[in-house]
CSV table of C-alpha atoms (C1' of nucleotides) in Angstrom, one decimal:
chain,number,residue,atom,x,y,z
A,1,MET,CA,0.0,0.0,0.0
A,2,PRO,CA,1.2,3.5,-0.8
A,3,GLU,CA,1.8,6.0,1.9
A,4,THR,CA,-1.5,7.8,1.0
A,5,ALA,CA,-3.8,5.5,3.1
A,6,GLY,CA,-2.2,6.4,6.4
A,7,LYS,CA,-4.2,5.4,9.4
A,8,PRO,CA,-5.2,8.1,11.9
A,9,LYS,CA,-2.7,6.7,14.4
A,10,ARG,CA,-3.8,7.0,18.0
A,11,ILE,CA,-1.9,9.3,20.4
A,12,ASN,CA,-2.2,8.5,24.0
A,13,ASP,CA,-2.7,11.5,26.2
A,14,PRO,CA,-3.9,10.1,29.6
A,15,GLN,CA,-3.8,13.4,31.4
A,16,GLY,CA,-5.5,15.2,28.6
A,17,MET,CA,-8.1,12.5,28.2
A,18,ARG,CA,-8.9,12.4,31.9
A,19,SER,CA,-9.1,16.2,32.1
A,20,ARG,CA,-11.4,16.4,29.0
A,21,ILE,CA,-13.7,13.8,30.5
A,22,LEU,CA,-13.8,15.7,33.8
A,23,ASP,CA,-14.5,19.0,32.1
A,24,VAL,CA,-17.4,17.5,30.1
A,25,ALA,CA,-18.8,15.7,33.0
A,26,ALA,CA,-18.6,18.8,35.2
A,27,ASP,CA,-20.5,20.7,32.5
A,28,LEU,CA,-23.2,18.1,32.0
A,29,PHE,CA,-23.7,17.4,35.7
A,30,GLN,CA,-24.1,21.2,36.2
A,31,ARG,CA,-26.5,21.7,33.3
A,32,ARG,CA,-28.6,18.5,33.5
A,33,GLY,CA,-27.8,17.1,36.9
A,34,TYR,CA,-26.0,13.9,37.9
A,35,ASN,CA,-28.8,11.5,37.7
A,36,SER,CA,-30.0,12.8,34.4
A,37,THR,CA,-26.6,12.5,32.8
A,38,SER,CA,-25.6,9.0,31.5
A,39,VAL,CA,-22.0,8.0,31.2
A,40,GLN,CA,-22.8,7.6,27.5
A,41,ASP,CA,-23.6,11.3,27.4
A,42,VAL,CA,-20.2,12.0,28.8
A,43,VAL,CA,-18.5,9.6,26.4
A,44,GLN,CA,-20.1,11.2,23.4
A,45,ALA,CA,-19.6,14.8,24.5
A,46,ALA,CA,-16.0,14.2,25.4
A,47,LEU,CA,-15.4,12.5,22.0
A,48,ALA,CA,-14.1,9.5,24.0
A,49,THR,CA,-15.1,5.9,24.3
A,50,GLY,CA,-16.6,3.8,27.0
A,51,GLY,CA,-13.3,2.1,27.4
A,52,ALA,CA,-11.4,5.3,28.0
A,53,VAL,CA,-13.9,6.7,30.5
A,54,HIS,CA,-14.0,3.4,32.3
A,55,HIS,CA,-10.2,3.3,32.4
A,56,HIS,CA,-10.0,6.6,34.2
A,57,PHE,CA,-13.2,6.3,36.2
A,58,PRO,CA,-14.3,2.8,36.9
A,59,THR,CA,-17.7,3.8,38.1
A,60,LYS,CA,-20.1,6.7,37.6
A,61,LYS,CA,-19.7,7.5,41.3
A,62,ALA,CA,-16.0,7.8,40.9
A,63,LEU,CA,-16.5,10.2,38.1
A,64,GLY,CA,-19.0,12.2,40.2
A,65,LEU,CA,-16.6,12.3,43.2
A,66,ALA,CA,-13.7,13.4,41.0
A,67,VAL,CA,-15.9,16.2,39.5
A,68,ILE,CA,-16.7,17.5,43.0
A,69,GLU,CA,-13.2,17.2,44.4
A,70,GLU,CA,-11.2,18.3,41.3
A,71,ARG,CA,-13.5,20.7,39.5
A,72,VAL,CA,-16.2,22.1,41.8
A,73,ALA,CA,-13.8,22.6,44.7
A,74,LYS,CA,-11.4,24.5,42.4
A,75,GLU,CA,-14.2,26.7,41.0
A,76,VAL,CA,-15.5,27.6,44.4
A,77,ASN,CA,-12.0,28.5,45.5
A,78,ALA,CA,-11.3,30.6,42.4
A,79,THR,CA,-14.6,32.5,42.2
A,80,ALA,CA,-15.8,32.7,45.8
A,81,ILE,CA,-12.9,32.3,48.2
A,82,GLN,CA,-9.8,33.8,46.7
A,83,PRO,CA,-11.4,37.1,45.5
A,84,VAL,CA,-12.7,37.7,49.0
A,85,LEU,CA,-9.5,36.8,50.7
A,86,GLN,CA,-7.5,39.2,48.4
A,87,ALA,CA,-10.0,42.0,48.6
A,88,ILE,CA,-9.0,45.1,50.6
A,89,ARG,CA,-12.1,44.9,52.7
A,90,VAL,CA,-14.2,41.8,53.4
A,91,LYS,CA,-17.4,43.6,52.7
A,92,THR,CA,-16.3,44.9,49.3
A,93,GLY,CA,-14.9,41.5,48.4
A,94,ILE,CA,-18.1,39.7,49.2
A,95,LEU,CA,-20.3,42.3,47.5
A,96,ALA,CA,-18.1,42.2,44.4
A,97,PHE,CA,-18.4,38.4,44.3
A,98,PHE,CA,-22.2,38.6,44.4
A,99,ALA,CA,-22.2,41.3,41.7
A,100,SER,CA,-19.8,39.5,39.4
A,101,VAL,CA,-21.9,36.3,39.6
A,102,ALA,CA,-25.0,38.3,38.9
A,103,ASP,CA,-23.4,40.0,36.0
A,104,GLU,CA,-22.3,36.6,34.6
A,105,LEU,CA,-25.7,35.2,35.0
A,106,GLU,CA,-27.2,38.0,33.0
A,107,ARG,CA,-24.6,37.5,30.2
A,108,ASN,CA,-25.5,33.8,29.8
A,109,GLN,CA,-28.9,32.7,28.5
A,110,ALA,CA,-29.6,30.2,31.2
A,111,VAL,CA,-29.1,30.3,35.0
A,112,THR,CA,-27.7,26.9,35.8
A,113,GLY,CA,-27.1,27.6,39.4
A,114,CYS,CA,-24.1,27.1,41.8
A,115,PRO,CA,-22.3,23.8,40.9
A,116,LEU,CA,-21.6,23.1,44.5
A,117,ASN,CA,-25.2,23.6,45.5
A,118,ASN,CA,-26.6,21.6,42.6
A,119,LEU,CA,-24.5,18.6,43.3
A,120,ALA,CA,-24.8,18.9,47.1
A,121,MET,CA,-28.5,19.0,47.0
A,122,GLU,CA,-28.9,16.1,44.5
A,123,LEU,CA,-26.4,13.7,46.0
A,124,SER,CA,-26.1,14.5,49.8
A,125,LEU,CA,-28.8,12.0,50.7
A,126,ALA,CA,-28.0,9.5,48.1
A,127,ASP,CA,-24.5,8.7,49.2
A,128,PRO,CA,-22.4,9.6,52.3
A,129,ASP,CA,-19.2,10.0,50.2
A,130,PHE,CA,-20.9,12.6,48.0
A,131,ARG,CA,-22.2,14.3,51.0
A,132,HIS,CA,-18.8,14.5,52.7
A,133,ALA,CA,-17.2,15.8,49.6
A,134,ALA,CA,-19.8,18.5,49.2
A,135,ASN,CA,-19.7,19.3,52.9
A,136,ALA,CA,-15.9,19.7,52.8
A,137,ILE,CA,-16.2,22.4,50.2
A,138,PHE,CA,-18.9,24.2,52.1
A,139,GLU,CA,-16.8,24.0,55.3
A,140,ASN,CA,-13.7,25.2,53.5
A,141,TRP,CA,-15.5,28.2,52.1
A,142,ARG,CA,-17.2,29.0,55.4
A,143,GLY,CA,-13.9,28.6,57.3
A,144,ALA,CA,-12.1,31.0,54.9
A,145,LEU,CA,-14.8,33.6,55.3
A,146,THR,CA,-14.8,33.2,59.1
A,147,GLN,CA,-11.1,33.7,59.3
A,148,ARG,CA,-11.2,36.7,57.1
A,149,LEU,CA,-14.0,38.3,59.1
A,150,GLN,CA,-12.0,37.8,62.3
A,151,ALA,CA,-8.8,39.3,60.9
A,152,GLY,CA,-7.9,42.9,60.4
A,153,GLY,CA,-8.7,46.0,62.3
A,154,SER,CA,-12.5,45.7,62.2
A,155,GLY,CA,-12.2,42.0,63.2
A,156,LEU,CA,-15.2,40.3,64.6
A,157,ALA,CA,-15.3,38.0,67.5
A,158,SER,CA,-15.3,34.3,66.8
A,159,LYS,CA,-19.0,33.6,67.3
A,160,PRO,CA,-20.5,36.4,65.1
A,161,ALA,CA,-17.8,35.8,62.5
A,162,GLY,CA,-18.8,32.2,62.1
A,163,GLU,CA,-22.5,33.1,62.0
A,164,LEU,CA,-21.9,35.7,59.5
A,165,ALA,CA,-19.8,33.5,57.3
A,166,THR,CA,-22.6,30.9,57.4
A,167,THR,CA,-25.1,33.5,56.5
A,168,VAL,CA,-23.1,34.7,53.5
A,169,VAL,CA,-22.7,31.2,52.1
A,170,ALA,CA,-26.3,30.4,52.8
A,171,ALA,CA,-27.6,33.6,51.3
A,172,TYR,CA,-25.5,32.9,48.2
A,173,SER,CA,-26.7,29.3,47.8
A,174,GLY,CA,-30.3,30.2,48.4
A,175,ALA,CA,-30.2,33.2,46.1
A,176,MET,CA,-28.7,30.9,43.4
A,177,ALA,CA,-31.6,28.5,44.0
A,178,MET,CA,-34.1,31.2,43.6
A,179,ALA,CA,-32.2,32.6,40.6
A,180,LYS,CA,-32.3,29.1,39.0
A,181,ALA,CA,-36.1,28.9,39.5
A,182,SER,CA,-36.8,32.4,38.3
A,183,GLN,CA,-34.1,32.5,35.7
A,184,SER,CA,-33.1,35.9,37.0
A,185,ALA,CA,-30.1,37.4,38.8
A,186,GLN,CA,-32.3,39.6,40.9
A,187,PRO,CA,-32.2,37.4,44.0
A,188,LEU,CA,-28.4,37.8,44.0
A,189,ARG,CA,-28.6,41.5,43.9
A,190,ASP,CA,-31.3,41.7,46.6
A,191,CYS,CA,-29.3,39.6,49.0
A,192,ALA,CA,-26.1,41.6,48.3
A,193,ALA,CA,-28.0,44.8,49.2
A,194,GLN,CA,-29.1,43.3,52.5
A,195,LEU,CA,-25.8,41.7,53.3
A,196,GLU,CA,-24.2,45.1,52.9
A,197,LYS,CA,-26.0,46.2,56.1
A,198,LEU,CA,-24.8,43.1,57.9
A,199,LEU,CA,-21.1,43.1,57.0
A,200,PRO,CA,-18.6,45.1,59.0
B,1,MET,CA,-69.7,-22.2,48.4
B,2,PRO,CA,-70.4,-21.2,52.0
B,3,GLU,CA,-70.1,-17.7,53.1
B,4,THR,CA,-66.6,-18.3,54.6
B,5,ALA,CA,-64.7,-17.8,51.4
B,6,GLY,CA,-65.7,-14.2,50.8
B,7,LYS,CA,-63.6,-12.3,48.3
B,8,PRO,CA,-61.9,-9.1,49.6
B,9,LYS,CA,-64.2,-7.0,47.4
B,10,ARG,CA,-62.7,-3.9,46.0
B,11,ILE,CA,-63.8,-0.5,47.2
B,12,ASN,CA,-63.2,2.4,44.9
B,13,ASP,CA,-62.0,5.5,46.7
B,14,PRO,CA,-60.6,7.7,44.0
B,15,GLN,CA,-59.8,10.7,46.2
B,16,GLY,CA,-58.3,8.6,48.9
B,17,MET,CA,-56.2,6.6,46.4
B,18,ARG,CA,-55.0,9.8,44.7
B,19,SER,CA,-54.2,11.4,48.0
B,20,ARG,CA,-52.3,8.4,49.2
B,21,ILE,CA,-50.2,8.3,46.0
B,22,LEU,CA,-49.4,12.0,46.3
B,23,ASP,CA,-48.4,11.6,50.0
B,24,VAL,CA,-46.1,8.7,49.3
B,25,ALA,CA,-44.6,10.3,46.2
B,26,ALA,CA,-44.0,13.6,48.1
B,27,ASP,CA,-42.2,11.6,50.8
B,28,LEU,CA,-40.1,9.6,48.4
B,29,PHE,CA,-39.2,12.6,46.2
B,30,GLN,CA,-38.2,14.4,49.3
B,31,ARG,CA,-36.0,11.6,50.8
B,32,ARG,CA,-34.5,10.2,47.6
B,33,GLY,CA,-35.1,12.8,45.0
B,34,TYR,CA,-37.3,12.8,41.9
B,35,ASN,CA,-34.9,11.1,39.5
B,36,SER,CA,-33.9,8.4,42.0
B,37,THR,CA,-37.5,7.4,42.7
B,38,SER,CA,-39.2,5.1,40.2
B,39,VAL,CA,-42.9,5.0,39.8
B,40,GLN,CA,-42.6,1.4,40.9
B,41,ASP,CA,-41.3,2.6,44.2
B,42,VAL,CA,-44.3,4.8,44.5
B,43,VAL,CA,-46.7,2.0,43.5
B,44,GLN,CA,-45.2,-0.3,46.2
B,45,ALA,CA,-45.0,2.2,49.0
B,46,ALA,CA,-48.6,3.4,48.3
B,47,LEU,CA,-49.8,-0.2,48.3
B,48,ALA,CA,-51.3,0.6,44.9
B,49,THR,CA,-50.9,-0.8,41.4
B,50,GLY,CA,-49.4,0.5,38.2
B,51,GLY,CA,-52.9,0.8,36.8
B,52,ALA,CA,-54.1,2.9,39.7
B,53,VAL,CA,-51.1,5.3,39.6
B,54,HIS,CA,-51.3,5.6,35.8
B,55,HIS,CA,-55.0,6.3,36.0
B,56,HIS,CA,-54.5,9.3,38.3
B,57,PHE,CA,-51.2,10.4,36.9
B,58,PRO,CA,-50.6,9.4,33.3
B,59,THR,CA,-46.9,10.3,33.4
B,60,LYS,CA,-44.2,10.6,36.1
B,61,LYS,CA,-44.0,14.3,35.2
B,62,ALA,CA,-47.7,14.7,36.0
B,63,LEU,CA,-47.1,13.1,39.4
B,64,GLY,CA,-44.1,15.4,40.0
B,65,LEU,CA,-46.1,18.5,39.1
B,66,ALA,CA,-49.0,17.5,41.3
B,67,VAL,CA,-46.6,16.9,44.2
B,68,ILE,CA,-45.2,20.4,43.8
B,69,GLU,CA,-48.5,22.1,43.3
B,70,GLU,CA,-50.6,20.2,45.8
B,71,ARG,CA,-48.2,19.1,48.5
B,72,VAL,CA,-45.1,21.2,48.5
B,73,ALA,CA,-47.0,24.4,48.1
B,74,LYS,CA,-49.3,23.5,50.9
B,75,GLU,CA,-46.4,22.6,53.2
B,76,VAL,CA,-44.6,25.8,52.5
B,77,ASN,CA,-47.7,27.8,53.3
B,78,ALA,CA,-48.4,25.9,56.5
B,79,THR,CA,-44.9,25.9,57.9
B,80,ALA,CA,-43.3,29.0,56.5
B,81,ILE,CA,-45.9,31.6,55.5
B,82,GLN,CA,-48.9,31.3,57.8
B,83,PRO,CA,-46.9,31.3,61.1
B,84,VAL,CA,-45.1,34.4,60.0
B,85,LEU,CA,-48.2,36.2,58.9
B,86,GLN,CA,-50.0,35.4,62.1
B,87,ALA,CA,-47.1,36.2,64.4
B,88,ILE,CA,-47.4,39.4,66.4
B,89,ARG,CA,-44.1,40.7,65.1
B,90,VAL,CA,-42.5,39.8,61.7
B,91,LYS,CA,-39.1,39.3,63.4
B,92,THR,CA,-40.4,36.9,66.0
B,93,GLY,CA,-42.4,35.0,63.5
B,94,ILE,CA,-39.4,34.5,61.2
B,95,LEU,CA,-37.0,33.6,64.0
B,96,ALA,CA,-39.6,31.2,65.4
B,97,PHE,CA,-39.9,29.6,62.0
B,98,PHE,CA,-36.1,29.1,61.8
B,99,ALA,CA,-36.0,27.8,65.3
B,100,SER,CA,-38.9,25.3,64.9
B,101,VAL,CA,-37.4,23.9,61.7
B,102,ALA,CA,-34.0,23.6,63.4
B,103,ASP,CA,-35.7,21.8,66.4
B,104,GLU,CA,-37.4,19.4,64.1
B,105,LEU,CA,-34.2,18.6,62.2
B,106,GLU,CA,-32.6,17.7,65.5
B,107,ARG,CA,-35.4,15.5,66.4
B,108,ASN,CA,-35.2,13.5,63.2
B,109,GLN,CA,-32.2,11.3,62.4
B,110,ALA,CA,-31.6,12.6,58.9
B,111,VAL,CA,-31.8,16.1,57.4
B,112,THR,CA,-33.6,15.7,54.2
B,113,GLY,CA,-33.7,19.4,53.4
B,114,CYS,CA,-36.4,21.8,52.2
B,115,PRO,CA,-38.9,20.0,49.9
B,116,LEU,CA,-39.3,23.1,47.8
B,117,ASN,CA,-35.5,23.6,47.5
B,118,ASN,CA,-34.9,20.0,46.8
B,119,LEU,CA,-37.3,19.7,43.9
B,120,ALA,CA,-36.6,23.2,42.6
B,121,MET,CA,-32.9,22.5,42.3
B,122,GLU,CA,-33.3,19.1,40.7
B,123,LEU,CA,-36.0,19.9,38.2
B,124,SER,CA,-35.8,23.6,37.4
B,125,LEU,CA,-33.4,23.0,34.5
B,126,ALA,CA,-34.9,19.8,33.4
B,127,ASP,CA,-38.3,21.1,32.5
B,128,PRO,CA,-39.9,24.5,32.2
B,129,ASP,CA,-43.1,23.3,33.8
B,130,PHE,CA,-41.3,22.2,36.9
B,131,ARG,CA,-39.4,25.4,37.0
B,132,HIS,CA,-42.5,27.5,36.8
B,133,ALA,CA,-44.2,25.5,39.5
B,134,ALA,CA,-41.3,25.8,41.8
B,135,ASN,CA,-40.9,29.5,41.1
B,136,ALA,CA,-44.5,30.2,41.8
B,137,ILE,CA,-44.1,28.9,45.3
B,138,PHE,CA,-40.9,30.9,45.8
B,139,GLU,CA,-42.7,34.0,44.6
B,140,ASN,CA,-45.7,33.4,46.7
B,141,TRP,CA,-43.6,33.0,49.8
B,142,ARG,CA,-41.4,36.0,49.0
B,143,GLY,CA,-44.5,38.1,48.2
B,144,ALA,CA,-46.2,37.2,51.5
B,145,LEU,CA,-43.0,38.2,53.4
B,146,THR,CA,-42.7,41.4,51.5
B,147,GLN,CA,-46.2,42.4,52.3
B,148,ARG,CA,-45.9,41.6,55.9
B,149,LEU,CA,-42.6,43.6,56.2
B,150,GLN,CA,-44.3,46.6,54.7
B,151,ALA,CA,-47.3,46.4,56.9
B,152,GLY,CA,-47.8,47.6,60.5
B,153,GLY,CA,-46.2,50.4,62.4
B,154,SER,CA,-42.6,49.5,61.7
B,155,GLY,CA,-43.4,49.0,58.0
B,156,LEU,CA,-40.5,49.1,55.6
B,157,ALA,CA,-40.5,50.8,52.2
B,158,SER,CA,-41.2,48.7,49.2
B,159,LYS,CA,-37.6,48.2,48.0
B,160,PRO,CA,-35.9,47.1,51.3
B,161,ALA,CA,-39.0,45.0,52.1
B,162,GLY,CA,-38.6,43.1,48.9
B,163,GLU,CA,-34.9,42.7,49.3
B,164,LEU,CA,-35.2,41.6,52.9
B,165,ALA,CA,-37.9,39.0,52.0
B,166,THR,CA,-35.6,37.6,49.3
B,167,THR,CA,-32.8,37.4,51.8
B,168,VAL,CA,-34.9,35.6,54.4
B,169,VAL,CA,-36.0,33.0,51.8
B,170,ALA,CA,-32.5,32.7,50.4
B,171,ALA,CA,-30.9,32.4,53.8
B,172,TYR,CA,-33.4,29.7,54.7
B,173,SER,CA,-32.9,27.7,51.5
B,174,GLY,CA,-29.2,28.0,51.6
B,175,ALA,CA,-29.0,27.1,55.3
B,176,MET,CA,-31.1,24.0,54.5
B,177,ALA,CA,-28.7,23.1,51.8
B,178,MET,CA,-25.8,23.4,54.2
B,179,ALA,CA,-27.8,21.5,56.8
B,180,LYS,CA,-28.3,18.7,54.4
B,181,ALA,CA,-24.7,18.5,53.5
B,182,SER,CA,-23.5,18.7,57.1
B,183,GLN,CA,-26.4,16.8,58.6
B,184,SER,CA,-26.7,19.5,61.3
B,185,ALA,CA,-29.2,22.2,62.2
B,186,GLN,CA,-26.4,24.6,63.1
B,187,PRO,CA,-26.6,26.6,59.8
B,188,LEU,CA,-30.2,27.4,60.5
B,189,ARG,CA,-29.4,28.7,63.9
B,190,ASP,CA,-26.4,30.7,62.7
B,191,CYS,CA,-28.5,32.4,60.0
B,192,ALA,CA,-31.3,33.1,62.4
B,193,ALA,CA,-28.9,34.8,64.7
B,194,GLN,CA,-27.7,37.1,61.9
B,195,LEU,CA,-31.2,37.7,60.4
B,196,GLU,CA,-32.2,39.0,63.8
B,197,LYS,CA,-29.9,41.9,63.3
B,198,LEU,CA,-31.4,42.6,59.9
B,199,LEU,CA,-35.1,42.4,60.7
B,200,PRO,CA,-37.0,45.4,62.0
C,1,DA,C1',14.5,-5.7,21.5
C,2,DA,C1',11.4,-8.1,24.4
C,3,DA,C1',8.1,-8.1,27.9
C,4,DA,C1',5.0,-5.9,30.7
C,5,DA,C1',2.0,-2.3,31.8
C,6,DA,C1',-0.9,1.4,30.7
C,7,DA,C1',-4.3,3.5,27.6
C,8,DC,C1',-7.8,3.0,24.8
C,9,DA,C1',-11.6,0.7,21.6
C,10,DG,C1',-16.1,-1.1,21.3
C,11,DA,C1',-19.3,-4.8,21.8
C,12,DC,C1',-22.2,-7.0,25.2
C,13,DC,C1',-25.4,-8.0,29.1
C,14,DG,C1',-28.5,-8.2,33.0
C,15,DG,C1',-31.5,-5.2,35.1
C,16,DT,C1',-34.5,-1.2,35.5
C,17,DC,C1',-37.5,2.3,34.1
C,18,DA,C1',-41.5,4.8,32.2
C,19,DT,C1',-45.1,3.9,29.6
C,20,DC,C1',-48.7,1.3,27.2
C,21,DC,C1',-52.3,-2.0,26.8
C,22,DT,C1',-55.8,-5.3,27.6
C,23,DG,C1',-59.0,-6.7,30.9
C,24,DT,C1',-62.1,-6.6,35.1
C,25,DT,C1',-64.6,-4.4,38.7
C,26,DT,C1',-67.1,-0.7,40.5
C,27,DT,C1',-69.8,3.4,40.1
C,28,DT,C1',-72.6,6.6,37.8
C,29,DA,C1',-76.0,8.1,34.3
C,30,DA,C1',-79.9,7.2,31.6
D,1,DT,C1',-82.3,-2.0,34.6
D,2,DT,C1',-79.0,-1.1,31.2
D,3,DA,C1',-75.4,1.3,29.2
D,4,DA,C1',-71.5,4.0,29.8
D,5,DA,C1',-67.9,5.8,32.2
D,6,DA,C1',-64.6,5.8,35.8
D,7,DA,C1',-61.5,3.2,38.7
D,8,DC,C1',-58.4,-0.2,39.2
D,9,DA,C1',-55.5,-4.6,38.1
D,10,DG,C1',-51.4,-6.4,36.3
D,11,DG,C1',-48.7,-8.1,32.5
D,12,DA,C1',-46.0,-6.6,28.3
D,13,DT,C1',-42.6,-3.7,25.9
D,14,DG,C1',-39.0,-1.2,24.1
D,15,DA,C1',-35.5,1.9,25.4
D,16,DC,C1',-31.7,2.9,28.2
D,17,DC,C1',-28.2,2.6,31.7
D,18,DG,C1',-24.2,1.2,34.3
D,19,DG,C1',-20.9,-2.1,34.5
D,20,DT,C1',-18.2,-5.8,32.4
D,21,DC,C1',-15.3,-8.1,29.2
D,22,DT,C1',-12.3,-9.1,25.4
D,23,DG,C1',-9.1,-7.3,22.4
D,24,DT,C1',-5.9,-3.8,20.3
D,25,DT,C1',-2.6,-0.1,20.3
D,26,DT,C1',0.7,2.7,22.6
D,27,DT,C1',4.0,3.5,26.0
D,28,DT,C1',7.2,2.2,29.5
D,29,DT,C1',10.4,-0.9,31.6
D,30,DT,C1',14.1,-4.0,31.6
DNA sequence: AAAAAAACAGACCGGTCATCCTGTTTTTAA
DNA sequence: TTAAAAACAGGATGACCGGTCTGTTTTTTT
């Protein structure tokens, strides 16, 4: 045979494949939910095969756990925790976070909600492993806010700082739930306006 | 044949059957989620048959919508709206609501979360009908709180009343999400303590 | 270079799910 | 009383899902 009929030749890229599967799964779980997404959906959207997905994630649960621990946790840290920690004032950081999420929601067509909240709600009761993974992210977030609220000149005492951190996280999660149901960013803005009165 | 071998004789009780199916479905959807509950599960738990369930609810979606509109809406009204409307002060009504839910969570073994929030999160993106049904309940709740916050001597202006109502609903929903993930009533109590500072 | 391990491909299977369908019984309408 | 409708019973069905399994290709190890 002449050299014209060259086969596509496979190139192994384990890390890239794994990462692509995780990205696609995180996106589908976020948009359709865990239970409404089949591994076949993931296989097709990732342009992978059943064998490849099974090689990296033996079960759907393993895939779900990896999405939570490697994608959702990272996103929460990048969008919710770091900006607040690095802001000059806690209050401005938190309000900016709410505003930026609201802005982003209004840019997109659909409000798909908070990935952490989505998966936590759907899977917390189904499986303890999922629940612990989701809870760890909530706790990490809450802890970072608590510390930040206690630090600095206008630092709060331990108890109110913890309560306030919980309230900020809860208001955000709940506002996202309402935003998802109403397909509007208004709940985010309303909560931010009220949190402003509460934050030091 | 003698009278001893009497057949069980069926008794038709359409309303009772329908109501029993709805009760069971509401309970299962709440504890396991909509997608993780099969209609067979409902049939068995309700001591009914596939034919009976299908007669009253032709599709699973019809059953889900009926649960939201006839059970979840009623529960939200009974546990979250009416007590606040009938309370002497808005603040005491809302704080009492948070406290009573927290108390109830601690009495039970498992925190199954807020039924409205659970179904809204799981189904809002899956189907517009579900989303609208869930949103209507959120809106009804939010509207009742807004009105109550505007009324009376210490009445708020329209804008802050609406914002505050949204914040109360969001804080509750978010706190329930955190409670579900942590299997603890603490988030409810923390939020209530902070809302106290916000409510007139 | 040879052998072993990792990475991927893709068919296959048992089980489940939502829905449909054909009867039978009960109730209502005429 | 008779006809029609509503209420219920329960099996059948086709699609899909998650997991498994066997085989091939690529990469690493020795």
